[in-house]
Short mmCIF file of N, CA, C and O in Angstrom, two decimals:
data_model
loop_
_atom_site.label_atom_id
_atom_site.label_comp_id
_atom_site.label_asym_id
_atom_site.label_seq_id
_atom_site.Cartn_x
_atom_site.Cartn_y
_atom_site.Cartn_z
N MET A 869 -20.69 -9.06 -23.38
CA MET A 869 -20.24 -7.85 -24.04
C MET A 869 -18.75 -7.98 -24.39
O MET A 869 -17.96 -8.39 -23.56
N PHE A 870 -18.41 -7.63 -25.61
CA PHE A 870 -17.03 -7.68 -26.05
C PHE A 870 -16.33 -6.36 -25.73
O PHE A 870 -16.91 -5.29 -25.90
N SER A 871 -15.08 -6.46 -25.32
CA SER A 871 -14.28 -5.25 -25.14
C SER A 871 -13.94 -4.71 -26.53
O SER A 871 -14.08 -5.41 -27.54
N ASP A 872 -13.47 -3.48 -26.59
CA ASP A 872 -13.06 -2.90 -27.87
C ASP A 872 -11.95 -3.72 -28.50
O ASP A 872 -11.95 -3.96 -29.71
N LYS A 873 -11.01 -4.18 -27.68
CA LYS A 873 -9.90 -4.99 -28.18
C LYS A 873 -10.41 -6.31 -28.76
O LYS A 873 -10.00 -6.71 -29.86
N ASP A 874 -11.33 -6.97 -28.05
CA ASP A 874 -11.89 -8.23 -28.54
C ASP A 874 -12.69 -8.01 -29.83
O ASP A 874 -12.59 -8.81 -30.77
N ARG A 875 -13.44 -6.94 -29.87
CA ARG A 875 -14.23 -6.63 -31.07
C ARG A 875 -13.31 -6.41 -32.27
O ARG A 875 -13.54 -6.94 -33.35
N ARG A 876 -12.24 -5.64 -32.08
CA ARG A 876 -11.29 -5.40 -33.19
C ARG A 876 -10.65 -6.70 -33.65
O ARG A 876 -10.48 -6.93 -34.85
N SER A 877 -10.31 -7.55 -32.69
CA SER A 877 -9.71 -8.85 -33.03
C SER A 877 -10.67 -9.69 -33.86
O SER A 877 -10.29 -10.27 -34.88
N LEU A 878 -11.91 -9.75 -33.44
CA LEU A 878 -12.91 -10.52 -34.18
C LEU A 878 -13.16 -9.92 -35.56
O LEU A 878 -13.23 -10.64 -36.57
N GLU A 879 -13.27 -8.61 -35.63
CA GLU A 879 -13.54 -7.94 -36.90
C GLU A 879 -12.39 -8.09 -37.90
O GLU A 879 -12.62 -8.03 -39.11
N SER A 880 -11.19 -8.30 -37.40
CA SER A 880 -10.05 -8.45 -38.30
C SER A 880 -9.97 -9.85 -38.91
O SER A 880 -9.20 -10.07 -39.84
N ASN A 881 -10.76 -10.77 -38.40
CA ASN A 881 -10.76 -12.15 -38.92
C ASN A 881 -11.64 -12.20 -40.17
O ASN A 881 -12.84 -11.92 -40.08
N PRO A 882 -11.09 -12.58 -41.32
CA PRO A 882 -11.89 -12.62 -42.55
C PRO A 882 -13.00 -13.68 -42.52
O PRO A 882 -13.89 -13.65 -43.36
N LEU A 883 -12.96 -14.59 -41.55
CA LEU A 883 -13.99 -15.61 -41.43
C LEU A 883 -15.15 -15.16 -40.54
O LEU A 883 -16.09 -15.92 -40.33
N VAL A 884 -15.07 -13.93 -40.03
CA VAL A 884 -16.14 -13.36 -39.21
C VAL A 884 -16.90 -12.36 -40.08
O VAL A 884 -16.32 -11.44 -40.65
N LYS A 885 -18.20 -12.59 -40.17
CA LYS A 885 -19.05 -11.75 -41.01
C LYS A 885 -19.35 -10.40 -40.36
O LYS A 885 -19.26 -9.36 -40.99
N SER A 886 -19.74 -10.44 -39.07
CA SER A 886 -20.03 -9.20 -38.36
C SER A 886 -19.92 -9.43 -36.86
O SER A 886 -20.00 -10.56 -36.37
N VAL A 887 -19.75 -8.32 -36.15
CA VAL A 887 -19.62 -8.38 -34.69
C VAL A 887 -20.55 -7.33 -34.10
O VAL A 887 -20.46 -6.15 -34.44
N GLY A 888 -21.44 -7.78 -33.22
CA GLY A 888 -22.32 -6.87 -32.49
C GLY A 888 -21.77 -6.66 -31.10
O GLY A 888 -20.66 -7.11 -30.78
N SER A 889 -22.53 -6.01 -30.26
CA SER A 889 -22.05 -5.73 -28.91
C SER A 889 -21.85 -7.01 -28.10
O SER A 889 -20.99 -7.07 -27.24
N ASN A 890 -22.65 -8.04 -28.39
CA ASN A 890 -22.50 -9.29 -27.64
C ASN A 890 -22.75 -10.53 -28.51
O ASN A 890 -23.10 -11.59 -28.01
N GLN A 891 -22.58 -10.37 -29.81
CA GLN A 891 -22.77 -11.52 -30.70
C GLN A 891 -21.83 -11.43 -31.90
O GLN A 891 -21.37 -10.37 -32.26
N VAL A 892 -21.57 -12.60 -32.46
CA VAL A 892 -20.70 -12.70 -33.63
C VAL A 892 -21.45 -13.49 -34.69
O VAL A 892 -22.09 -14.50 -34.39
N GLN A 893 -21.35 -13.03 -35.92
CA GLN A 893 -21.92 -13.78 -37.03
C GLN A 893 -20.74 -14.27 -37.87
O GLN A 893 -19.91 -13.46 -38.32
N PHE A 894 -20.66 -15.59 -38.03
CA PHE A 894 -19.56 -16.20 -38.77
C PHE A 894 -19.95 -16.40 -40.23
O PHE A 894 -21.12 -16.59 -40.55
N THR A 895 -18.95 -16.39 -41.10
CA THR A 895 -19.20 -16.64 -42.52
C THR A 895 -19.51 -18.12 -42.73
O THR A 895 -19.17 -18.97 -41.89
N ALA A 896 -20.13 -18.42 -43.86
CA ALA A 896 -20.39 -19.81 -44.21
C ALA A 896 -19.07 -20.58 -44.32
O ALA A 896 -18.99 -21.75 -43.96
N LYS A 897 -18.03 -19.91 -44.79
CA LYS A 897 -16.71 -20.55 -44.92
C LYS A 897 -16.20 -20.98 -43.54
O LYS A 897 -15.67 -22.08 -43.40
N PHE A 898 -16.36 -20.13 -42.53
CA PHE A 898 -15.95 -20.48 -41.17
C PHE A 898 -16.73 -21.73 -40.71
O PHE A 898 -16.16 -22.67 -40.18
N LYS A 899 -18.03 -21.69 -40.92
CA LYS A 899 -18.89 -22.78 -40.46
C LYS A 899 -18.53 -24.10 -41.13
O LYS A 899 -18.46 -25.14 -40.47
N LEU A 900 -18.28 -24.07 -42.44
CA LEU A 900 -17.93 -25.29 -43.16
C LEU A 900 -16.57 -25.82 -42.72
O LEU A 900 -16.40 -27.03 -42.54
N LYS A 901 -15.61 -24.91 -42.54
CA LYS A 901 -14.30 -25.34 -42.06
C LYS A 901 -14.43 -25.95 -40.66
O LYS A 901 -13.80 -26.97 -40.35
N ALA A 902 -15.23 -25.32 -39.81
CA ALA A 902 -15.42 -25.81 -38.45
C ALA A 902 -16.04 -27.20 -38.46
O ALA A 902 -15.61 -28.10 -37.72
N LEU A 903 -17.04 -27.41 -39.30
CA LEU A 903 -17.68 -28.73 -39.38
C LEU A 903 -16.72 -29.78 -39.90
O LEU A 903 -16.72 -30.93 -39.41
N LYS A 904 -15.89 -29.41 -40.85
CA LYS A 904 -14.90 -30.36 -41.39
C LYS A 904 -13.90 -30.76 -40.30
O LYS A 904 -13.60 -31.95 -40.12
N LEU A 905 -13.41 -29.79 -39.57
CA LEU A 905 -12.46 -30.07 -38.49
C LEU A 905 -13.10 -30.91 -37.39
O LEU A 905 -12.48 -31.81 -36.83
N HIS A 906 -14.36 -30.63 -37.10
CA HIS A 906 -15.07 -31.40 -36.08
C HIS A 906 -15.24 -32.85 -36.52
O HIS A 906 -15.09 -33.78 -35.71
N ALA A 907 -15.51 -33.06 -37.80
CA ALA A 907 -15.63 -34.43 -38.33
C ALA A 907 -14.30 -35.17 -38.25
O ALA A 907 -14.28 -36.40 -38.18
N GLU A 908 -13.20 -34.42 -38.21
CA GLU A 908 -11.87 -35.03 -38.08
C GLU A 908 -11.53 -35.31 -36.61
O GLU A 908 -10.44 -35.78 -36.31
N GLY A 909 -12.44 -34.96 -35.71
CA GLY A 909 -12.25 -35.28 -34.30
C GLY A 909 -11.65 -34.16 -33.46
O GLY A 909 -11.27 -34.39 -32.31
N ILE A 910 -11.57 -32.97 -34.01
CA ILE A 910 -11.01 -31.85 -33.24
C ILE A 910 -12.10 -31.27 -32.34
O ILE A 910 -13.25 -31.12 -32.74
N ARG A 911 -11.71 -30.94 -31.11
CA ARG A 911 -12.65 -30.39 -30.13
C ARG A 911 -13.14 -29.01 -30.57
O ARG A 911 -12.39 -28.23 -31.15
N PRO A 912 -14.41 -28.69 -30.26
CA PRO A 912 -14.99 -27.41 -30.68
C PRO A 912 -14.16 -26.18 -30.28
O PRO A 912 -13.93 -25.29 -31.11
N ALA A 913 -13.71 -26.10 -29.04
CA ALA A 913 -12.93 -24.93 -28.62
C ALA A 913 -11.62 -24.84 -29.41
O ALA A 913 -11.19 -23.74 -29.78
N ASP A 914 -11.02 -25.98 -29.70
CA ASP A 914 -9.77 -25.99 -30.48
C ASP A 914 -10.03 -25.57 -31.92
O ASP A 914 -9.16 -24.97 -32.56
N ILE A 915 -11.19 -25.89 -32.43
CA ILE A 915 -11.56 -25.48 -33.79
C ILE A 915 -11.63 -23.97 -33.87
O ILE A 915 -11.08 -23.35 -34.78
N PHE A 916 -12.30 -23.36 -32.90
CA PHE A 916 -12.40 -21.90 -32.89
C PHE A 916 -11.01 -21.28 -32.84
O PHE A 916 -10.71 -20.34 -33.60
N LEU A 917 -10.15 -21.81 -31.97
CA LEU A 917 -8.78 -21.30 -31.90
C LEU A 917 -8.06 -21.44 -33.23
O LEU A 917 -7.40 -20.50 -33.69
N LYS A 918 -8.18 -22.60 -33.85
CA LYS A 918 -7.51 -22.87 -35.12
C LYS A 918 -7.99 -21.90 -36.21
O LYS A 918 -7.22 -21.53 -37.09
N LEU A 919 -9.24 -21.49 -36.11
CA LEU A 919 -9.81 -20.57 -37.11
C LEU A 919 -9.68 -19.10 -36.68
O LEU A 919 -10.27 -18.22 -37.29
N GLY A 920 -8.89 -18.87 -35.64
CA GLY A 920 -8.56 -17.50 -35.25
C GLY A 920 -9.55 -16.80 -34.34
O GLY A 920 -9.54 -15.57 -34.24
N VAL A 921 -10.42 -17.57 -33.67
CA VAL A 921 -11.40 -16.99 -32.76
C VAL A 921 -11.16 -17.56 -31.37
O VAL A 921 -11.20 -18.78 -31.17
N ASP A 922 -10.93 -16.68 -30.42
CA ASP A 922 -10.68 -17.10 -29.04
C ASP A 922 -11.97 -17.62 -28.41
O ASP A 922 -12.91 -16.83 -28.21
N PRO A 923 -12.05 -18.91 -28.09
CA PRO A 923 -13.29 -19.45 -27.51
C PRO A 923 -13.57 -18.90 -26.11
O PRO A 923 -14.70 -18.96 -25.64
N ASN A 924 -12.56 -18.32 -25.47
CA ASN A 924 -12.76 -17.76 -24.14
C ASN A 924 -13.58 -16.47 -24.15
O ASN A 924 -13.95 -15.96 -23.10
N LEU A 925 -13.87 -15.95 -25.33
CA LEU A 925 -14.72 -14.77 -25.45
C LEU A 925 -16.19 -15.10 -25.26
O LEU A 925 -17.02 -14.21 -25.13
N PHE A 926 -16.50 -16.40 -25.25
CA PHE A 926 -17.87 -16.87 -25.22
C PHE A 926 -18.12 -17.76 -24.01
O PHE A 926 -17.19 -18.18 -23.33
N LEU A 927 -19.38 -18.09 -23.78
CA LEU A 927 -19.71 -19.07 -22.75
C LEU A 927 -19.06 -20.40 -23.10
O LEU A 927 -18.82 -20.70 -24.28
N THR A 928 -18.81 -21.21 -22.10
CA THR A 928 -18.06 -22.46 -22.26
C THR A 928 -18.58 -23.35 -23.39
O THR A 928 -17.79 -23.86 -24.17
N ASP A 929 -19.88 -23.55 -23.49
CA ASP A 929 -20.44 -24.48 -24.48
C ASP A 929 -20.72 -23.85 -25.84
O ASP A 929 -21.22 -24.52 -26.74
N TYR A 930 -20.42 -22.57 -26.00
CA TYR A 930 -20.77 -21.88 -27.24
C TYR A 930 -20.23 -22.55 -28.50
O TYR A 930 -21.00 -22.81 -29.43
N PRO A 931 -18.93 -22.87 -28.57
CA PRO A 931 -18.45 -23.53 -29.80
C PRO A 931 -19.17 -24.85 -30.08
O PRO A 931 -19.54 -25.12 -31.22
N LYS A 932 -19.38 -25.65 -29.05
CA LYS A 932 -20.07 -26.93 -29.22
C LYS A 932 -21.51 -26.73 -29.71
O LYS A 932 -21.97 -27.42 -30.61
N LYS A 933 -22.19 -25.76 -29.13
CA LYS A 933 -23.58 -25.49 -29.54
C LYS A 933 -23.65 -24.98 -30.97
O LYS A 933 -24.54 -25.35 -31.73
N CYS A 934 -22.69 -24.14 -31.35
CA CYS A 934 -22.65 -23.65 -32.73
C CYS A 934 -22.48 -24.81 -33.71
O CYS A 934 -23.21 -24.89 -34.70
N LEU A 935 -21.53 -25.68 -33.42
CA LEU A 935 -21.28 -26.81 -34.32
C LEU A 935 -22.51 -27.70 -34.44
O LEU A 935 -22.86 -28.15 -35.53
N GLY A 936 -23.19 -27.94 -33.33
CA GLY A 936 -24.40 -28.75 -33.37
C GLY A 936 -25.48 -28.10 -34.23
O GLY A 936 -26.14 -28.77 -35.04
N ARG A 937 -25.64 -26.79 -34.05
CA ARG A 937 -26.65 -26.05 -34.83
C ARG A 937 -26.30 -26.06 -36.31
O ARG A 937 -27.15 -26.31 -37.17
N TRP A 938 -25.02 -25.82 -36.64
CA TRP A 938 -24.61 -25.80 -38.04
C TRP A 938 -24.74 -27.18 -38.68
O TRP A 938 -25.12 -27.28 -39.84
N LYS A 939 -24.45 -28.22 -37.94
CA LYS A 939 -24.58 -29.58 -38.46
C LYS A 939 -26.03 -29.89 -38.82
O LYS A 939 -26.32 -30.44 -39.88
N LYS A 940 -26.96 -29.48 -37.95
CA LYS A 940 -28.39 -29.70 -38.22
C LYS A 940 -28.83 -28.92 -39.46
O LYS A 940 -29.62 -29.42 -40.26
N ILE A 941 -28.33 -27.71 -39.60
CA ILE A 941 -28.68 -26.90 -40.77
C ILE A 941 -28.22 -27.59 -42.04
O ILE A 941 -28.97 -27.68 -43.02
N VAL A 942 -26.99 -28.09 -42.06
CA VAL A 942 -26.47 -28.78 -43.25
C VAL A 942 -27.27 -30.04 -43.53
O VAL A 942 -27.59 -30.33 -44.69
N GLU A 943 -27.63 -30.78 -42.49
CA GLU A 943 -28.42 -32.01 -42.69
C GLU A 943 -29.79 -31.70 -43.26
O GLU A 943 -30.33 -32.46 -44.05
N THR A 944 -30.37 -30.57 -42.85
CA THR A 944 -31.72 -30.20 -43.28
C THR A 944 -31.75 -29.45 -44.61
O THR A 944 -32.58 -29.73 -45.46
N HIS A 945 -30.83 -28.49 -44.77
CA HIS A 945 -30.89 -27.59 -45.91
C HIS A 945 -29.68 -27.66 -46.84
O HIS A 945 -29.61 -26.93 -47.82
N GLY A 946 -28.70 -28.47 -46.49
CA GLY A 946 -27.47 -28.52 -47.26
C GLY A 946 -26.57 -27.35 -46.89
O GLY A 946 -26.93 -26.50 -46.07
N GLU A 947 -25.40 -27.32 -47.48
CA GLU A 947 -24.42 -26.27 -47.16
C GLU A 947 -24.95 -24.87 -47.44
O GLU A 947 -24.56 -23.92 -46.77
N ILE A 948 -25.84 -24.75 -48.40
CA ILE A 948 -26.41 -23.43 -48.74
C ILE A 948 -27.14 -22.82 -47.54
O ILE A 948 -27.22 -21.61 -47.40
N GLY A 949 -27.64 -23.68 -46.65
CA GLY A 949 -28.34 -23.20 -45.46
C GLY A 949 -27.44 -22.40 -44.54
O GLY A 949 -27.93 -21.58 -43.75
N LEU A 950 -26.14 -22.63 -44.62
CA LEU A 950 -25.20 -21.89 -43.77
C LEU A 950 -24.99 -20.45 -44.23
O LEU A 950 -24.38 -19.66 -43.52
N GLU A 951 -25.47 -20.13 -45.39
CA GLU A 951 -25.34 -18.76 -45.92
C GLU A 951 -26.27 -17.80 -45.19
O GLU A 951 -26.10 -16.60 -45.25
N GLN A 952 -27.28 -18.30 -44.53
CA GLN A 952 -28.29 -17.47 -43.85
C GLN A 952 -27.73 -16.80 -42.63
O GLN A 952 -27.01 -17.31 -41.88
#
């Protein structure tokens, strides 16, 4: 569950599509930037920080799992798949 302060912080990020009580939906732009940074060797948690999202708001492996999921989507459906 996000605190009101955390929710406002997430909602103010233009790379965040929506924020629920315990979930965040990122824009395709966020996902593509994250994948690009990961390909450059940047650690998942550092990527989230660089893109304005505190990785400490999530479970430890969340950024890594997101990147893995997004990479599979791009491999299967291309970048357009990240729009879903």
